[in-house]
Short mmCIF file of C-alpha atoms and ligand atoms in Angstrom, two decimals:
data_model
loop_
_atom_site.label_atom_id
_atom_site.label_comp_id
_atom_site.label_asym_id
_atom_site.label_seq_id
_atom_site.Cartn_x
_atom_site.Cartn_y
_atom_site.Cartn_z
CA UNK A 1 94.07 116.09 107.17
CA UNK A 2 94.05 113.91 110.26
CA UNK A 3 95.01 115.53 113.52
CA UNK A 4 96.08 113.68 116.62
CA UNK A 5 96.37 115.25 120.04
CA UNK A 6 98.06 113.39 122.84
CA UNK A 7 98.01 113.82 126.62
CA UNK A 8 100.38 116.35 128.15
CA UNK A 9 103.61 114.82 129.41
CA UNK A 10 103.69 112.05 126.78
CA UNK A 11 106.96 112.60 124.96
CA UNK A 12 106.50 110.81 121.68
CA UNK A 13 109.96 111.87 120.51
CA UNK A 14 111.33 109.42 123.06
CA UNK A 15 110.25 106.61 120.74
CA UNK A 16 111.68 108.11 117.57
CA UNK A 17 114.32 105.42 117.09
CA UNK A 18 111.82 102.60 117.65
CA UNK A 19 109.35 104.30 115.31
CA UNK A 20 112.01 104.56 112.62
CA UNK A 21 112.84 100.89 112.99
CA UNK A 22 109.19 99.85 112.83
CA UNK A 23 108.65 102.15 109.85
CA UNK A 24 111.66 100.65 108.05
CA UNK A 25 110.31 97.16 108.60
CA UNK A 26 106.89 98.12 107.21
CA UNK A 27 108.19 100.12 104.29
CA UNK A 28 110.85 97.63 103.24
CA UNK A 29 108.65 94.63 104.05
CA UNK A 30 111.27 93.05 106.25
CA UNK A 31 109.36 92.61 109.53
CA UNK A 32 107.42 89.68 111.00
CA UNK A 33 104.47 88.81 108.78
CA UNK A 34 106.03 90.69 105.87
CA UNK A 35 104.16 88.48 103.43
CA UNK A 36 100.94 90.24 104.56
CA UNK A 37 102.03 93.84 104.11
CA UNK A 38 100.57 94.39 100.64
CA UNK A 39 98.15 96.95 102.16
CA UNK A 40 101.10 99.33 102.78
CA UNK A 41 101.31 100.23 99.07
CA UNK A 42 97.76 99.26 98.02
CA UNK A 43 96.42 102.84 97.57
CA UNK A 44 99.12 103.37 94.92
CA UNK A 45 99.36 100.02 93.21
CA UNK A 46 95.87 98.52 93.19
CA UNK A 47 94.62 96.70 90.10
CA UNK A 48 93.02 99.43 87.92
CA UNK A 49 91.18 96.95 85.69
CA UNK A 50 89.60 95.27 88.65
CA UNK A 51 88.71 98.68 90.06
CA UNK A 52 86.77 99.44 86.88
CA UNK A 53 85.02 96.07 87.06
CA UNK A 54 84.03 96.88 90.64
CA UNK A 55 82.49 100.17 89.53
CA UNK A 56 80.63 98.43 86.70
CA UNK A 57 79.39 95.67 89.01
CA UNK A 58 78.19 98.28 91.51
CA UNK A 59 76.26 100.04 88.74
CA UNK A 60 74.71 96.73 87.66
CA UNK A 61 73.65 95.86 91.20
CA UNK A 62 72.16 99.32 91.69
CA UNK A 63 70.27 98.97 88.43
CA UNK A 64 68.74 95.56 89.00
CA UNK A 65 68.44 95.04 92.75
CA UNK A 66 66.45 96.54 95.60
CA UNK A 67 68.68 94.80 98.11
CA UNK A 68 72.34 93.77 98.23
CA UNK A 69 73.13 91.00 100.71
CA UNK A 70 76.76 91.21 101.81
CA UNK A 71 77.97 87.90 103.23
CA UNK A 72 81.18 87.93 105.28
CA UNK A 73 82.65 88.09 108.76
CA UNK A 74 85.50 89.86 110.56
CA UNK A 75 87.86 91.46 108.11
CA UNK A 76 85.56 90.41 105.29
CA UNK A 77 82.67 92.44 106.71
CA UNK A 78 83.55 95.24 109.11
CA UNK A 79 85.42 97.54 106.70
CA UNK A 80 82.61 98.06 104.17
CA UNK A 81 79.96 98.40 106.86
CA UNK A 82 82.11 100.91 108.76
CA UNK A 83 82.61 103.10 105.70
CA UNK A 84 79.01 102.93 104.48
CA UNK A 85 77.48 103.76 107.86
CA UNK A 86 79.98 106.49 108.66
CA UNK A 87 79.65 108.29 105.34
CA UNK A 88 76.00 107.57 104.58
CA UNK A 89 74.40 107.02 108.01
CA UNK A 90 73.60 104.11 110.30
CA UNK A 91 70.03 104.64 109.02
CA UNK A 92 71.28 103.98 105.48
CA UNK A 93 68.61 101.37 104.76
CA UNK A 94 65.72 103.46 106.04
CA UNK A 95 66.57 106.71 104.30
CA UNK A 96 64.55 107.09 101.10
CA UNK A 97 67.41 108.27 98.90
CA UNK A 98 69.46 105.09 99.33
CA UNK A 99 69.15 102.23 96.87
CA UNK A 100 69.79 99.34 97.06
CA UNK A 101 69.33 98.58 100.74
CA UNK A 102 72.31 96.66 102.09
CA UNK A 103 72.08 93.87 104.68
CA UNK A 104 74.94 91.95 106.20
CA UNK A 105 74.76 88.22 106.92
CA UNK A 106 77.28 85.49 107.63
CA UNK A 107 78.64 87.49 110.58
CA UNK A 108 76.86 85.38 113.23
CA UNK A 109 75.12 82.03 113.59
CA UNK A 110 71.68 83.23 114.62
CA UNK A 111 68.84 81.60 112.71
CA UNK A 112 66.46 84.39 113.72
CA UNK A 113 68.79 86.98 112.23
CA UNK A 114 68.80 85.20 108.86
CA UNK A 115 65.05 84.62 108.97
CA UNK A 116 64.45 88.32 109.59
CA UNK A 117 66.65 89.38 106.68
CA UNK A 118 64.86 86.94 104.37
CA UNK A 119 61.57 88.46 105.42
CA UNK A 120 62.89 92.03 104.97
CA UNK A 121 63.88 91.14 101.38
CA UNK A 122 60.44 89.63 100.79
CA UNK A 123 59.75 89.30 97.08
CA UNK A 124 62.06 92.16 96.11
CA UNK A 125 64.98 91.77 93.71
CA UNK A 126 68.31 91.12 95.33
CA UNK A 127 71.96 90.32 94.64
CA UNK A 128 74.65 88.78 96.81
CA UNK A 129 78.27 89.74 97.39
CA UNK A 130 79.89 86.83 99.20
CA UNK A 131 83.26 87.79 100.68
CA UNK A 132 85.65 85.21 102.10
CA UNK A 133 89.36 85.07 101.47
CA UNK A 134 89.69 81.46 102.58
CA UNK A 135 86.30 80.52 101.17
CA UNK A 136 85.83 78.11 104.05
CA UNK A 137 84.78 80.25 107.04
CA UNK A 138 81.73 78.59 108.57
CA UNK A 139 79.47 81.59 109.20
CA UNK A 140 79.60 83.08 105.68
CA UNK A 141 79.67 79.63 104.05
CA UNK A 142 76.44 78.64 105.84
CA UNK A 143 74.77 81.96 104.93
CA UNK A 144 75.91 81.69 101.32
CA UNK A 145 74.43 78.23 100.97
CA UNK A 146 71.08 79.53 102.24
CA UNK A 147 71.00 82.70 100.10
CA UNK A 148 72.25 80.86 97.03
CA UNK A 149 69.29 78.53 97.26
CA UNK A 150 66.94 81.51 97.56
CA UNK A 151 68.49 83.13 94.49
CA UNK A 152 68.28 79.93 92.42
CA UNK A 153 64.66 79.43 93.52
CA UNK A 154 63.78 82.97 92.42
CA UNK A 155 65.86 83.47 89.27
CA UNK A 156 66.94 79.96 88.15
CA UNK A 157 70.55 78.78 88.10
CA UNK A 158 71.73 81.15 85.37
CA UNK A 159 69.84 84.15 86.71
CA UNK A 160 71.27 83.49 90.18
CA UNK A 161 74.79 83.23 88.83
CA UNK A 162 74.41 86.69 87.29
CA UNK A 163 73.49 88.13 90.69
CA UNK A 164 76.30 86.59 92.74
CA UNK A 165 79.59 88.45 93.14
CA UNK A 166 82.35 86.50 94.87
CA UNK A 167 85.25 88.28 96.56
CA UNK A 168 87.82 85.65 97.42
CA UNK A 169 91.33 84.35 96.84
CA UNK A 170 92.30 84.71 93.20
CA UNK A 171 93.43 81.12 92.80
CA UNK A 172 92.48 78.87 95.72
CA UNK A 173 89.68 77.82 98.02
CA UNK A 174 86.17 76.40 97.93
CA UNK A 175 84.54 79.71 97.04
CA UNK A 176 86.95 80.28 94.17
CA UNK A 177 86.27 76.77 92.83
CA UNK A 178 82.51 77.25 93.12
CA UNK A 179 82.73 80.68 91.59
CA UNK A 180 84.68 79.39 88.56
CA UNK A 181 82.31 76.45 88.11
CA UNK A 182 79.16 78.60 88.32
CA UNK A 183 80.47 81.62 86.41
CA UNK A 184 80.08 84.20 89.21
CA UNK A 185 81.84 87.51 88.69
CA UNK A 186 84.87 87.27 90.98
CA UNK A 187 87.07 89.86 92.68
CA UNK A 188 90.33 89.13 94.42
CA UNK A 189 91.42 89.47 98.02
CA UNK A 190 95.12 90.03 97.35
CA UNK A 191 97.41 87.24 98.63
CA UNK A 192 99.49 89.69 100.62
CA UNK A 193 96.64 91.37 102.46
CA UNK A 194 94.98 89.82 105.51
CA UNK A 195 91.29 90.28 106.33
CA UNK A 196 91.52 93.17 108.79
CA UNK A 197 93.73 95.18 106.41
CA UNK A 198 91.52 94.54 103.38
CA UNK A 199 88.93 97.35 103.63
CA UNK A 200 90.48 99.21 100.68
CA UNK A 201 90.59 96.12 98.45
CA UNK A 202 87.62 94.61 96.58
CA UNK A 203 86.43 93.37 100.00
CA UNK A 204 85.34 96.88 100.90
CA UNK A 205 85.15 98.55 97.53
CA UNK A 206 82.26 96.64 95.93
CA UNK A 207 79.72 97.16 98.76
CA UNK A 208 80.96 100.72 99.29
CA UNK A 209 80.60 101.59 95.60
CA UNK A 210 77.16 99.94 95.54
CA UNK A 211 76.12 102.27 98.36
CA UNK A 212 76.88 105.17 96.00
CA UNK A 213 80.14 106.26 97.64
CA UNK A 214 82.92 107.56 95.39
CA UNK A 215 85.60 104.89 95.75
CA UNK A 216 88.04 106.92 93.66
CA UNK A 217 87.92 109.59 96.36
CA UNK A 218 88.26 106.95 99.08
CA UNK A 219 91.42 105.59 97.46
CA UNK A 220 92.66 109.12 96.82
CA UNK A 221 92.46 109.91 100.53
CA UNK A 222 94.23 106.67 101.41
CA UNK A 223 96.97 107.48 98.87
CA UNK A 224 97.51 110.90 100.49
CA UNK A 225 97.96 109.27 103.87
CA UNK A 226 100.24 106.63 102.36
CA UNK A 227 102.46 109.38 100.89
CA UNK A 228 102.53 111.20 104.19
CA UNK A 229 103.50 108.04 106.08
CA UNK A 230 106.20 107.17 103.63
CA UNK A 231 107.76 110.65 103.35
CA UNK A 232 107.39 112.18 106.76
CA UNK A 233 108.20 109.40 109.17
CA UNK A 234 108.46 111.62 112.22
CA UNK A 235 106.51 111.82 115.46
CA UNK A 236 104.80 114.92 114.00
CA UNK A 237 103.06 112.64 111.50
CA UNK A 238 99.66 111.73 113.02
CA UNK A 239 100.08 107.96 112.50
CA UNK A 240 103.49 108.01 114.17
CA UNK A 241 102.22 110.21 117.02
CA UNK A 242 99.27 107.92 117.68
CA UNK A 243 101.39 104.75 117.58
CA UNK A 244 104.02 106.26 119.87
CA UNK A 245 101.54 107.71 122.37
CA UNK A 246 99.59 104.47 122.81
CA UNK A 247 102.86 102.48 123.08
CA UNK A 248 104.17 104.79 125.80
CA UNK A 249 100.89 104.68 127.69
CA UNK A 250 100.80 100.88 127.46
CA UNK A 251 104.31 100.66 128.82
CA UNK A 252 103.20 102.98 131.62
CA UNK A 253 100.67 100.37 132.82
CA UNK A 254 97.56 101.17 130.80
CA UNK A 255 96.03 97.96 129.47
CA UNK A 256 92.82 99.06 127.76
CA UNK A 257 92.21 101.61 125.03
CA UNK A 258 88.65 102.84 124.80
CA UNK A 259 87.65 104.43 121.50
CA UNK A 260 84.97 107.01 122.22
CA UNK A 261 82.78 108.34 119.43
CA UNK A 262 80.14 111.04 119.52
CA UNK A 263 77.75 110.02 116.76
CA UNK A 264 76.21 106.55 116.35
CA UNK A 265 77.27 106.59 112.68
CA UNK A 266 80.78 105.76 113.96
CA UNK A 267 79.72 102.51 115.60
CA UNK A 268 81.02 100.19 112.90
CA UNK A 269 84.19 102.22 112.40
CA UNK A 270 84.84 101.45 116.07
CA UNK A 271 84.06 97.76 115.48
CA UNK A 272 86.50 97.72 112.55
CA UNK A 273 89.14 99.49 114.68
CA UNK A 274 88.67 96.94 117.49
CA UNK A 275 89.35 94.05 115.16
CA UNK A 276 92.31 95.83 113.58
CA UNK A 277 94.07 96.49 116.87
CA UNK A 278 92.78 93.51 118.87
CA UNK A 279 93.74 90.88 116.32
CA UNK A 280 97.00 92.60 115.40
CA UNK A 281 98.36 93.21 118.90
CA UNK A 282 96.67 90.80 121.28
CA UNK A 283 99.17 87.95 121.30
CA UNK A 284 101.99 86.52 123.34
CA UNK A 285 100.35 87.82 126.53
CA UNK A 286 100.66 91.40 125.26
CA UNK A 287 98.62 94.24 123.79
CA UNK A 288 96.21 97.01 124.69
CA UNK A 289 92.67 95.63 124.82
CA UNK A 290 90.56 97.71 122.38
CA UNK A 291 87.09 98.64 123.60
CA UNK A 292 84.62 101.28 122.48
CA UNK A 293 81.96 103.57 123.89
CA UNK A 294 79.22 105.56 122.20
CA UNK A 295 78.89 109.03 123.71
CA UNK A 296 76.91 110.63 125.09
CA UNK A 297 74.87 107.43 125.61
CA UNK A 298 77.64 105.59 127.43
CA UNK A 299 78.43 108.56 129.67
CA UNK A 300 75.20 107.41 131.34
CA UNK A 301 76.45 103.85 131.77
CA UNK A 302 80.25 103.69 131.57
CA UNK A 303 80.90 107.31 132.58
CA UNK A 304 81.37 106.45 136.24
CA UNK A 305 84.08 103.86 135.52
CA UNK A 306 85.84 106.07 133.02
CA UNK A 307 85.89 108.98 135.46
CA UNK A 308 86.71 107.10 138.58
CA UNK A 309 87.40 103.39 138.10
CA UNK A 310 90.73 101.58 138.00
CA UNK A 311 93.31 103.71 136.16
CA UNK A 312 94.31 101.19 133.51
CA UNK A 313 92.51 102.85 130.63
CA UNK A 314 93.35 105.29 127.93
CA UNK A 315 90.60 107.00 126.01
CA UNK A 316 90.82 107.94 122.34
CA UNK A 317 88.17 110.38 121.18
CA UNK A 318 87.38 109.75 117.51
CA UNK A 319 85.80 112.74 115.80
CA UNK A 320 85.40 114.05 112.27
CA UNK A 321 85.76 117.81 112.53
CA UNK A 322 82.59 119.85 112.55
CA UNK A 323 81.02 117.76 109.89
CA UNK A 324 77.38 117.91 110.89
CA UNK A 325 75.29 120.27 108.83
CA UNK A 326 71.99 119.02 110.16
CA UNK A 327 70.94 122.44 111.42
CA UNK A 328 68.79 120.77 114.08
CA UNK A 329 68.29 123.51 116.63
CA UNK A 330 66.72 123.70 120.07
CA UNK A 331 63.64 125.87 119.80
CA UNK A 332 62.61 128.58 122.25
CA UNK A 333 59.68 127.73 124.51
CA UNK A 334 57.86 130.80 125.92
CA UNK A 335 56.85 128.79 129.00
CA UNK A 336 60.33 127.34 129.53
CA UNK A 337 58.67 124.65 131.64
CA UNK A 338 61.64 122.32 131.14
CA UNK A 339 64.19 125.04 131.91
CA UNK A 340 65.96 124.54 128.60
CA UNK A 341 65.71 128.04 127.19
CA UNK A 342 69.39 128.54 127.97
CA UNK A 343 69.94 126.24 124.97
CA UNK A 344 67.42 127.93 122.67
CA UNK A 345 68.96 128.75 119.31
CA UNK A 346 71.86 126.34 119.76
CA UNK A 347 72.23 123.37 117.44
CA UNK A 348 72.23 119.87 118.93
CA UNK A 349 75.73 119.52 117.49
CA UNK A 350 76.91 122.55 119.46
CA UNK A 351 75.58 120.91 122.60
CA UNK A 352 77.40 117.70 121.60
CA UNK A 353 80.63 119.66 121.20
CA UNK A 354 80.21 121.15 124.67
CA UNK A 355 79.62 117.63 126.03
CA UNK A 356 82.82 116.49 124.32
CA UNK A 357 84.86 119.37 125.71
CA UNK A 358 83.38 118.90 129.17
CA UNK A 359 84.12 115.17 129.07
CA UNK A 360 87.65 115.76 127.84
CA UNK A 361 88.36 118.06 130.78
CA UNK A 362 86.59 115.85 133.34
CA UNK A 363 88.41 112.69 132.23
CA UNK A 364 91.74 114.48 132.11
CA UNK A 365 91.11 115.76 135.64
CA UNK A 366 90.24 112.16 136.59
CA UNK A 367 93.75 111.09 135.49
CA UNK A 368 92.46 109.30 132.42
CA UNK A 369 94.89 109.87 129.54
CA UNK A 370 92.82 111.24 126.66
CA UNK A 371 93.92 111.27 123.02
CA UNK A 372 91.99 112.77 120.13
CA UNK A 373 91.95 111.53 116.55
CA UNK A 374 90.20 114.01 114.28
CA UNK A 375 89.49 112.79 110.75
CA UNK A 376 88.65 116.36 109.72
CA UNK A 377 85.39 115.39 108.02
CA UNK A 378 83.26 112.51 106.77
CA UNK A 379 83.83 112.66 103.02
CA UNK A 380 85.07 109.57 101.17
CA UNK A 381 88.51 111.24 100.99
CA UNK A 382 88.56 111.87 104.75
CA UNK A 383 87.61 108.28 105.51
CA UNK A 384 90.16 106.88 103.05
CA UNK A 385 92.81 108.81 104.96
CA UNK A 386 91.43 107.62 108.28
CA UNK A 387 91.51 103.95 107.33
CA UNK A 388 95.09 104.12 106.12
CA UNK A 389 96.07 106.17 109.19
CA UNK A 390 94.74 103.51 111.57
CA UNK A 391 96.29 100.69 109.54
CA UNK A 392 99.73 102.27 109.39
CA UNK A 393 99.69 103.21 113.07
CA UNK A 394 98.66 99.63 113.84
CA UNK A 395 101.58 98.20 111.88
CA UNK A 396 104.02 100.56 113.63
CA UNK A 397 102.52 99.88 117.00
CA UNK A 398 102.57 96.10 116.54
CA UNK A 399 106.23 96.12 115.57
CA UNK A 400 107.09 98.32 118.54
CA UNK A 401 105.27 95.79 120.72
CA UNK A 402 107.44 93.11 119.14
CA UNK A 403 104.62 90.94 117.91
CA UNK A 404 103.72 89.82 114.42
CA UNK A 405 100.84 92.24 113.71
CA UNK A 406 99.67 90.28 110.67
CA UNK A 407 98.82 86.83 112.00
CA UNK A 408 95.97 85.62 114.19
CA UNK A 409 96.83 82.14 115.51
CA UNK A 410 94.45 82.48 118.46
CA UNK A 411 91.26 82.60 116.43
CA UNK A 412 91.42 78.89 115.54
CA UNK A 413 90.85 77.50 119.06
CA UNK A 414 87.05 77.88 119.23
CA UNK A 415 86.64 76.58 115.68
CA UNK A 416 88.35 73.27 116.51
CA UNK A 417 86.00 72.69 119.44
CA UNK A 418 82.92 73.72 117.43
CA UNK A 419 83.81 71.39 114.54
CA UNK A 420 84.44 68.50 116.93
CA UNK A 421 81.05 69.05 118.57
CA UNK A 422 79.34 69.22 115.16
CA UNK A 423 81.10 66.06 113.96
CA UNK A 424 83.07 67.62 111.09
CA UNK A 425 85.23 64.91 109.47
CA UNK A 426 88.68 64.92 111.02
CA UNK A 427 87.43 66.40 114.31
CA UNK A 428 85.15 63.60 115.63
CA UNK A 429 87.73 62.05 117.94
CA UNK A 430 87.65 65.01 120.31
CA UNK A 431 83.89 65.57 120.06
CA UNK A 432 82.87 63.01 122.65
CA UNK A 433 85.37 64.33 125.17
CA UNK A 434 84.17 67.89 124.65
CA UNK A 435 80.53 66.92 125.06
CA UNK A 436 81.45 65.19 128.30
CA UNK A 437 83.13 68.36 129.57
CA UNK A 438 80.13 70.58 128.77
O1 PA5 B 501 91.26 89.32 109.89
C1 PA5 B 501 91.02 88.15 109.65
O2 PA5 B 501 91.85 87.43 109.12
C2 PA5 B 501 89.68 87.55 109.97
O3 PA5 B 501 88.81 88.45 110.58
C3 PA5 B 501 89.03 87.09 108.70
O4 PA5 B 501 88.84 88.18 107.86
C4 PA5 B 501 87.70 86.43 108.98
O5 PA5 B 501 87.87 85.35 109.83
C5 PA5 B 501 87.04 85.98 107.69
O6 PA5 B 501 87.90 85.13 107.00
P1 PA5 B 501 87.61 84.78 105.50
O7 PA5 B 501 87.69 86.03 104.72
O8 PA5 B 501 88.67 83.80 105.11
O9 PA5 B 501 86.24 84.18 105.45
#
C-alpha cells in the first residue's frame, strides 16, 4: 500500500474539516467541475465489454506489428508512457524481450522528431493508436495525417484501416467522424473524464496492454485505492495526508513542489504528475508550481539550489519500495586504485538508498520541507494504486485551494495566436497584428 511521510510539525489534522468538505464534493459530485469527475468511480464502473475489446486489440497489435505508434499529447499521452516506462523500463524499446516497440508522436511539432521515428520504423510492420478526446488538437492531428498516409501507402486503404485504433469521444469530433467513416476500431474517452485524469481509461489501457502489462491488475490496484479513499476519509489515509500536507505548506509560503525520483524509469510518471497538478491547480493566480528532478543526476545540478536557495520549495520524494532486484554489485578491486573498496559487495541500489537517506537529512537540515510518497513497488497493482492516489489527492487539494481542478481555460491562449499566425479560417484578422508584434 502507499505510504506518505510528511515533515515534522505539519499538523494535517488541522485541515480535517476542509478535507471532509473537499471529499464530500468529490464523492457526491457536487463541486466545481463536477461534470468531469467520472474518474472518481472509474476503477469500479468501467465498461467491461470495452475492456475486453482493448485486451483483444492489444493481442492483435502484438501479433501483427513490430511497432505501435501512439499519437497523442498531454493527458492523451503522458499516462500510458508513464506506466509503460515505470513498469517495463525507460529502455523498453531497446530491451530484446519487448514487442512491439512503442513510439510516441503528436506530442510536439518537431519535423526532425517525426522523420526520425519514420526512419526507426523503416519497412517494419506497424499499427497506430491515435488518442484525442476532442479529435481536433493540432499536434496529434498533424501527426495522424502523416502516419495515416504512410499506413495507406504500405497496406492500402483497407489494410490501413485495420491497423488504426482511435481513442476519442464516443459521439463527437473530427476523429470520431473519420473513424466511423473509415471503419477504425474505436475506444471511448468517457465524457465525464478530462485528459489528465484519463490514464485508467482506454487512453492509457490500450498502449499499456500492448506493452504486455496486466491491465486487470492495474485496475485492481486503482480499485483498492478508490475503496480506501471512499471509506477511510481521514488524514491517516495517504491521499488525504498528502493533500493536506501540501496545502498547509503552500499556505505557509511555499510556492513550488519538486517531485524527486531516484530511478530514470520514473521520468514520465513525474511528467504525468506535473500535468495533473499544474493544470488542475494553476489558475486564478494560485497553485503550487510542480517541477521535477531526477536524482542522483540533478543533485549535481540542482542540488545547490535545493539545499541552499530561496526557501519557497517543498520536495516530494517519489519511491517504490525496495523494488530493484537487479543484483548489480560493486566488485572488489585488489588494487583499490579508485578508493572504492569500501563499497565492494554493496549493490548499486544500496548506494542509491544511502544517497536518498543522506539527501533527505541534508535537505531537512537545510529547512526544505521533505515529503515521501512510497508506492511500495512497481507492479501493475502498485502503479494502479499510485495513479488513483495522485488523482484523488489532486481533486482534494484543488477543492481546498478553491479552484475548479477539472478545467484548463489557460491552455487556449497560445493556440489562438498560433492559428492566427498560420492563417486558420476564423483567426486571420489577428494574424497580421501578431506578425507585426513579433
Ligand atoms: O488534460 C487535458 O485536457 C489536455 O492535456 C488534453 O488531454 C490535451 O490537450 C489533448 O487533448 P485531446 O485529447 O482533446 O487531443
